[in-house]
XYZ file of C-alpha atoms in Angstrom:
459
model
C -71.373 -44.908 -15.515
C -69.524 -41.922 -16.988
C -66.065 -42.052 -18.500
C -63.938 -38.899 -18.788
C -60.709 -38.173 -20.637
C -58.291 -37.119 -17.857
C -56.125 -35.186 -20.320
C -58.941 -32.768 -21.149
C -61.644 -33.570 -18.548
C -64.073 -33.989 -21.440
C -66.758 -36.647 -21.163
C -66.137 -39.676 -23.357
C -69.289 -41.722 -22.892
C -71.998 -42.721 -20.446
C -73.109 -46.295 -19.803
C -76.385 -47.514 -18.370
C -76.159 -49.414 -15.103
C -77.262 -53.033 -15.203
C -80.745 -53.475 -13.776
C -81.472 -56.028 -11.066
C -83.006 -58.240 -13.740
C -79.904 -57.914 -15.913
C -77.642 -58.887 -12.999
C -79.853 -61.885 -12.316
C -79.581 -62.937 -15.944
C -75.796 -62.551 -15.851
C -75.573 -64.816 -12.809
C -77.803 -67.408 -14.448
C -75.653 -67.426 -17.596
C -72.515 -67.768 -15.480
C -73.915 -70.745 -13.602
C -75.055 -72.426 -16.826
C -71.832 -71.538 -18.598
C -69.750 -73.117 -15.858
C -71.526 -76.470 -16.192
C -70.427 -76.747 -19.821
C -67.074 -74.987 -19.555
C -65.714 -77.161 -16.750
C -66.355 -80.238 -18.928
C -64.625 -78.716 -21.940
C -61.273 -80.471 -22.490
C -58.426 -78.408 -21.128
C -56.729 -78.435 -24.519
C -59.762 -76.645 -25.949
C -59.761 -74.158 -23.091
C -56.080 -73.492 -23.725
C -56.786 -72.816 -27.403
C -59.357 -70.196 -26.481
C -56.936 -68.502 -24.061
C -54.274 -68.462 -26.775
C -56.780 -66.856 -29.137
C -57.100 -63.890 -26.748
C -53.484 -63.024 -27.521
C -54.200 -63.087 -31.249
C -57.179 -60.730 -30.913
C -55.195 -58.332 -28.728
C -52.355 -58.088 -31.218
C -54.681 -57.697 -34.201
C -56.318 -54.669 -32.568
C -53.443 -53.373 -30.462
C -53.506 -49.760 -31.630
C -57.265 -49.448 -31.149
C -57.163 -50.886 -27.630
C -54.086 -48.871 -26.630
C -55.761 -45.638 -27.719
C -58.855 -46.532 -25.692
C -56.779 -47.185 -22.579
C -54.958 -43.877 -22.929
C -58.207 -41.968 -23.489
C -59.890 -43.448 -20.440
C -57.101 -43.388 -17.829
C -54.308 -41.260 -19.290
C -51.219 -43.459 -19.430
C -48.690 -42.643 -22.188
C -49.675 -44.403 -25.389
C -46.481 -46.418 -25.648
C -47.089 -47.784 -22.143
C -50.610 -48.788 -23.205
C -49.093 -50.748 -26.087
C -46.679 -52.401 -23.675
C -49.529 -53.369 -21.363
C -51.344 -55.098 -24.196
C -48.227 -57.004 -25.226
C -47.877 -58.194 -21.637
C -51.515 -59.303 -21.676
C -50.874 -61.330 -24.819
C -47.817 -62.845 -23.131
C -49.733 -63.968 -20.020
C -52.401 -65.563 -22.217
C -49.794 -67.434 -24.217
C -48.071 -68.527 -21.003
C -51.181 -70.174 -19.573
C -52.201 -71.517 -22.968
C -48.891 -73.384 -22.952
C -48.662 -74.433 -19.296
C -52.206 -74.789 -17.900
C -52.446 -78.548 -18.421
C -49.004 -79.055 -16.922
C -49.851 -76.994 -13.834
C -53.205 -78.715 -13.302
C -52.208 -82.319 -13.816
C -52.875 -84.636 -10.890
C -50.168 -84.866 -8.239
C -49.645 -88.539 -7.365
C -48.631 -89.113 -3.754
C -47.366 -92.490 -2.535
C -49.268 -93.481 0.603
C -49.861 -97.255 0.322
C -48.479 -99.708 -2.261
C -51.951 -101.030 -3.109
C -53.794 -97.709 -3.244
C -53.794 -94.930 -5.828
C -53.622 -91.600 -4.022
C -53.502 -88.270 -5.749
C -54.424 -84.600 -5.565
C -56.690 -83.362 -8.362
C -57.199 -79.681 -9.196
C -60.801 -78.953 -10.108
C -62.492 -75.611 -10.907
C -64.682 -73.984 -8.267
C -67.278 -72.133 -10.334
C -68.109 -68.517 -11.196
C -65.487 -66.051 -9.964
C -66.204 -62.371 -9.301
C -63.214 -60.166 -10.206
C -63.268 -56.598 -8.870
C -60.584 -54.787 -10.826
C -58.951 -51.310 -10.774
C -58.452 -48.694 -13.450
C -54.670 -48.262 -13.429
C -53.843 -51.266 -15.653
C -57.283 -51.767 -17.173
C -56.421 -54.685 -19.478
C -53.547 -56.315 -17.569
C -55.281 -56.540 -14.181
C -58.222 -58.317 -15.792
C -56.389 -60.676 -18.119
C -53.742 -61.748 -15.627
C -56.677 -63.157 -13.638
C -58.824 -64.268 -16.566
C -56.150 -66.304 -18.372
C -55.468 -68.779 -15.528
C -59.018 -68.690 -14.173
C -60.629 -69.598 -17.483
C -57.945 -72.110 -18.410
C -58.630 -73.879 -15.103
C -62.315 -74.287 -16.044
C -63.851 -71.506 -13.960
C -65.990 -68.713 -15.424
C -65.577 -65.026 -14.600
C -67.733 -62.012 -13.811
C -65.860 -58.716 -14.158
C -66.720 -55.665 -12.070
C -64.327 -53.058 -13.440
C -63.620 -49.527 -12.218
C -66.259 -47.083 -13.540
C -63.775 -44.777 -15.297
C -62.585 -47.621 -17.563
C -65.988 -49.067 -18.447
C -65.089 -48.814 -22.123
C -62.091 -51.061 -21.513
C -64.294 -53.520 -19.611
C -66.755 -53.748 -22.489
C -63.903 -54.130 -24.962
C -62.308 -56.976 -22.994
C -65.648 -58.782 -23.056
C -65.733 -58.326 -26.834
C -62.138 -59.595 -27.111
C -63.063 -62.865 -25.410
C -66.147 -63.180 -27.569
C -63.961 -62.765 -30.660
C -61.583 -65.372 -29.212
C -64.408 -67.901 -29.259
C -65.381 -68.220 -25.611
C -68.882 -69.662 -25.132
C -71.792 -67.694 -23.703
C -71.607 -67.136 -19.947
C -67.870 -67.834 -19.546
C -66.797 -64.171 -19.290
C -69.251 -61.343 -18.576
C -69.052 -57.720 -17.454
C -71.182 -56.242 -14.707
C -71.831 -52.488 -14.878
C -73.014 -51.897 -11.321
C -72.410 -49.618 -8.369
C -69.828 -50.784 -5.779
C -72.464 -51.658 -3.178
C -74.219 -54.004 -5.626
C -71.143 -56.196 -5.942
C -71.503 -57.330 -2.332
C -74.898 -58.828 -3.168
C -73.339 -60.539 -6.173
C -70.532 -62.015 -4.063
C -73.080 -63.278 -1.545
C -75.132 -65.015 -4.259
C -75.086 -68.814 -4.097
C -74.139 -69.027 -7.775
C -70.808 -67.294 -7.086
C -67.959 -69.492 -5.836
C -65.093 -67.077 -5.127
C -63.866 -63.498 -5.454
C -60.657 -61.674 -6.282
C -59.945 -57.967 -5.915
C -57.129 -55.649 -6.843
C -57.518 -52.227 -5.267
C -57.249 -50.233 -2.082
C -56.883 -51.738 1.371
C -60.266 -50.271 2.297
C -62.010 -51.888 -0.676
C -60.210 -55.169 -0.070
C -61.266 -55.251 3.560
C -64.915 -54.716 2.605
C -64.870 -57.447 -0.054
C -63.027 -59.851 2.255
C -65.676 -59.269 4.923
C -68.449 -60.195 2.509
C -66.566 -63.215 1.163
C -65.717 -64.394 4.667
C -69.293 -64.027 5.871
C -70.386 -66.342 3.076
C -67.377 -68.677 3.382
C -66.034 -68.014 -0.088
C -62.321 -68.050 -0.960
C -60.752 -64.764 -1.939
C -57.480 -63.356 -3.226
C -56.663 -59.720 -2.503
C -53.910 -57.659 -4.135
C -54.005 -54.326 -2.354
C -51.975 -51.155 -1.954
C -48.291 -50.698 -1.356
C -45.725 -48.202 -0.160
C -42.750 -49.968 -1.641
C -39.284 -49.188 -0.268
C -36.407 -48.593 -2.672
C -33.316 -49.275 -0.544
C -30.007 -47.829 -1.760
C -26.981 -49.160 0.150
C -23.498 -47.679 0.286
C -22.139 -49.937 -2.480
C -25.089 -49.456 -4.831
C -24.650 -48.895 -8.586
C -25.859 -45.309 -8.297
C -26.327 -44.472 -11.979
C -28.519 -47.506 -12.611
C -30.365 -47.038 -9.324
C -31.260 -43.487 -10.357
C -32.439 -44.516 -13.839
C -34.561 -47.378 -12.565
C -35.768 -45.399 -9.564
C -37.198 -42.641 -11.732
C -38.943 -45.207 -13.922
C -40.174 -47.096 -10.867
C -41.739 -43.952 -9.412
C -43.263 -42.414 -12.555
C -44.271 -45.356 -14.779
C -48.029 -45.351 -15.415
C -48.022 -41.713 -14.261
C -46.940 -42.926 -10.832
C -50.178 -44.865 -10.396
C -48.993 -48.381 -9.631
C -49.298 -50.426 -6.455
C -45.734 -51.716 -6.895
C -44.230 -48.336 -7.749
C -41.218 -47.344 -5.674
C -42.552 -44.771 -3.225
C -40.114 -44.515 -0.299
C -36.489 -44.048 -1.357
C -34.359 -45.093 1.608
C -30.726 -44.142 1.031
C -27.758 -44.656 3.345
C -25.865 -41.541 4.347
C -22.626 -42.356 2.477
C -24.308 -42.074 -0.925
C -27.381 -39.992 -0.092
C -26.216 -36.703 -1.597
C -24.943 -38.358 -4.781
C -28.183 -40.265 -5.276
C -30.388 -37.319 -4.338
C -28.798 -34.860 -6.744
C -28.860 -37.242 -9.709
C -32.375 -38.422 -8.911
C -33.806 -34.911 -8.653
C -32.147 -33.904 -11.934
C -33.568 -36.968 -13.698
C -37.068 -36.355 -12.320
C -36.863 -32.714 -13.443
C -35.970 -33.816 -16.977
C -39.244 -35.728 -17.443
C -41.813 -34.297 -19.836
C -45.361 -33.957 -18.532
C -48.068 -33.674 -21.159
C -50.514 -35.226 -23.574
C -50.157 -39.029 -23.269
C -50.692 -39.437 -27.009
C -47.520 -37.403 -27.681
C -44.485 -39.720 -28.031
C -42.352 -37.134 -26.201
C -44.467 -37.407 -23.032
C -43.040 -39.283 -20.057
C -45.805 -38.560 -17.533
C -49.455 -38.071 -18.411
C -52.382 -36.967 -16.245
C -53.765 -38.513 -13.107
C -56.673 -40.775 -14.004
C -59.379 -38.734 -12.239
C -59.697 -35.268 -10.742
C -60.491 -36.657 -7.280
C -57.252 -38.666 -7.365
C -55.361 -35.482 -8.227
C -56.984 -33.686 -5.301
C -56.196 -36.538 -2.913
C -52.529 -36.630 -3.922
C -52.256 -32.855 -3.616
C -53.741 -33.002 -0.118
C -51.318 -35.752 0.952
C -48.353 -33.687 -0.246
C -49.647 -30.545 1.473
C -50.137 -32.408 4.764
C -46.632 -33.869 4.491
C -45.125 -30.430 3.916
C -47.156 -28.969 6.786
C -45.710 -31.725 8.975
C -42.180 -30.509 8.177
C -41.079 -32.080 4.903
C -39.201 -30.095 2.262
C -40.259 -29.894 -1.380
C -37.197 -30.376 -3.574
C -39.099 -30.556 -6.869
C -42.709 -30.032 -7.951
C -45.204 -30.098 -5.123
C -48.465 -28.822 -6.596
C -50.818 -29.484 -9.541
C -49.913 -27.898 -12.857
C -51.970 -24.895 -13.941
C -53.390 -26.357 -17.151
C -56.416 -28.263 -18.383
C -56.495 -31.891 -17.299
C -55.437 -33.721 -14.143
C -51.713 -33.039 -14.297
C -49.392 -33.398 -11.308
C -45.658 -32.970 -11.930
C -42.851 -35.300 -10.877
C -42.272 -34.346 -7.248
C -39.511 -35.067 -4.746
C -39.873 -34.632 -0.981
C -37.183 -35.019 1.664
C -36.879 -34.717 5.445
C -40.252 -36.452 5.638
C -41.470 -36.946 9.239
C -42.273 -40.510 10.163
C -45.923 -39.751 10.863
C -46.584 -37.752 7.664
C -48.735 -39.153 4.821
C -45.710 -39.557 2.524
C -44.169 -41.883 5.116
C -47.250 -43.768 6.275
C -49.733 -43.814 3.405
C -49.695 -44.832 -0.233
C -49.150 -41.823 -2.516
C -50.651 -42.881 -5.839
C -48.967 -40.476 -8.220
C -45.503 -39.270 -9.328
C -44.294 -38.256 -5.838
C -41.043 -39.679 -4.441
C -40.115 -39.405 -0.766
C -36.411 -39.474 0.162
C -35.202 -40.794 3.526
C -31.598 -40.547 4.766
C -30.492 -43.369 7.068
C -27.095 -44.080 8.687
C -26.555 -47.697 7.626
C -27.987 -50.941 6.264
C -29.665 -51.963 9.500
C -31.500 -48.660 9.725
C -32.494 -48.926 6.067
C -34.062 -52.355 6.559
C -35.827 -51.240 9.729
C -37.354 -48.215 7.998
C -38.285 -50.257 4.924
C -40.244 -52.665 7.147
C -41.807 -49.895 9.256
C -45.034 -49.838 7.255
C -48.411 -51.528 7.272
C -47.837 -52.512 3.643
C -45.817 -55.358 2.191
C -46.278 -55.678 -1.546
C -42.888 -55.136 -3.191
C -39.421 -53.910 -2.273
C -36.076 -53.438 -3.964
C -32.507 -53.294 -2.681
C -29.501 -51.828 -4.481
C -25.991 -53.144 -3.821
C -22.981 -54.424 -5.768
C -22.581 -57.413 -3.438
C -24.638 -60.462 -4.495
C -24.471 -62.123 -1.086
C -25.522 -58.906 0.599
C -28.418 -58.516 -1.829
C -29.726 -62.001 -1.041
C -29.357 -61.477 2.704
C -31.154 -58.135 2.723
C -33.868 -59.514 0.415
C -34.536 -62.120 3.101
C -34.936 -59.393 5.720
C -37.399 -57.233 3.786
C -41.078 -57.886 4.556
C -42.773 -58.021 1.175
C -44.423 -60.401 -1.250
C -41.656 -59.748 -3.783
C -38.131 -58.379 -3.432
C -35.957 -57.402 -6.390
C -32.223 -56.714 -6.133
C -30.868 -54.120 -8.556
C -34.031 -54.123 -10.648
C -37.553 -52.778 -11.016
C -40.270 -54.456 -8.951
C -42.622 -56.011 -11.476
C -45.148 -58.778 -12.028
C -44.106 -61.661 -14.265
C -46.344 -64.420 -15.667
C -43.977 -67.157 -14.481
C -43.747 -65.944 -10.865
C -46.356 -65.681 -8.103
C -47.459 -62.150 -7.288
C -49.083 -60.804 -4.138
C -48.441 -59.155 -0.801
C -48.283 -59.543 2.955
C -49.594 -57.444 5.827
C -52.183 -54.911 4.597
C -51.113 -55.433 0.988
C -53.349 -58.474 0.809
C -53.129 -62.251 0.645
C -53.130 -65.050 -1.887
C -51.166 -65.161 -5.100
C -51.755 -64.475 -8.765
C -49.661 -65.610 -11.748
C -47.267 -68.534 -11.975
C -48.399 -72.029 -11.051
C -49.790 -70.670 -7.789
C -52.092 -68.301 -9.656
C -53.875 -70.977 -11.667
C -54.376 -73.124 -8.564
C -55.702 -70.243 -6.446
C -59.302 -70.953 -7.448
C -59.305 -74.717 -7.651
C -60.457 -77.428 -5.313
C -57.316 -79.327 -4.329
C -59.160 -82.608 -4.018
C -57.610 -85.644 -2.360
C -58.538 -88.829 -4.238
C -57.847 -92.217 -2.604
C -58.573 -95.355 -4.665
C -58.336 -98.652 -2.804
C -58.815 -102.049 -4.514
C -62.290 -103.649 -4.184
C -61.093 -106.227 -1.692
C -59.441 -103.614 0.504
C -55.864 -103.003 1.552
C -53.608 -105.591 3.139
């Protein structure tokens, strides 16, 4: 595995792939580790999860710099990601026992009937590069607190982050075999998922990758959770707070260099306020500084890999060839590194990539619609359904429209985001299952019905 600094395209480090024997040893340690870890009192497991937060904060600057070197996000955003990781660990350290306590259900006055939540076993987590610490720890915190163990297959370009996360959990006192990293090619992970020692799988990534992993998991009858791509609509109605919508919209499209599954991608604006929103939005996008992500003045850093830059450039070119207009940006910057500028497209045809596909970079597509009904229809006219936002000054209208939007999460007058206390996931081709919240910790448990009748039976 080779990691490259996307700001300079200079090689950072190479890592040896795990041999077949090494993978076999990792699976054995996971199986053995699970036997002991599931019997560890949950209070002890919670203490270890809480200790992750301590290690992260003690080494925050070191880990943030690593993240920025490997995938290019602005350094301050790397710090913010680590703080959020510490938060999710503290959340499950506080609430895991509460979430996993038995649910007692009254069925018969002489019987004890309950639902118990028991761990399944080793979990394979296939994780992406765009939030290299958060994506892993938002799964690891609840999974490990619940008594499962975890095998991480991270994206190759953030292998350094993967190795560091493993070291973090070691420093936090987790026993051998509870959290391990696999450095393997993508095709190898299917053999790992199929292995009898593996109980379940979770993936965050592209729809194509999710479909392949789901096929393998389904063939072997193993539960899976998939958090896949998105083409989130950002719906601006005629009574929207335009100034705030513009500010949040720019952030929603360019945060993490535009490389987020829940980034706002399709800006659907009703005709009455389209020109006002468009002009302010374009000006705000043009004011962003593109540059070295270690520079505090930088708003947008490089794309994480050169192939991702090429793919985004091709999607924009195809959209323009189909008839769209470039209002701002529209081509890679002529400098070292994988830099693509904040870009705004309008008059996007309905069959163009910017309307149909996920553009994973700082490219916003504007759509003018006549009214609310047309806005909702266009927002739902996609194969994706991860997040959505609606902008209006009317609370009742916001709640009604939120109910009409087809997505796993809808935010009114705010940025679509994941939150430790709330379930997170998508519908349609954005995946299935939920992470975070109470739902996230129960996702990989056996919801076991327990019925205890007295020795002499029930009357």
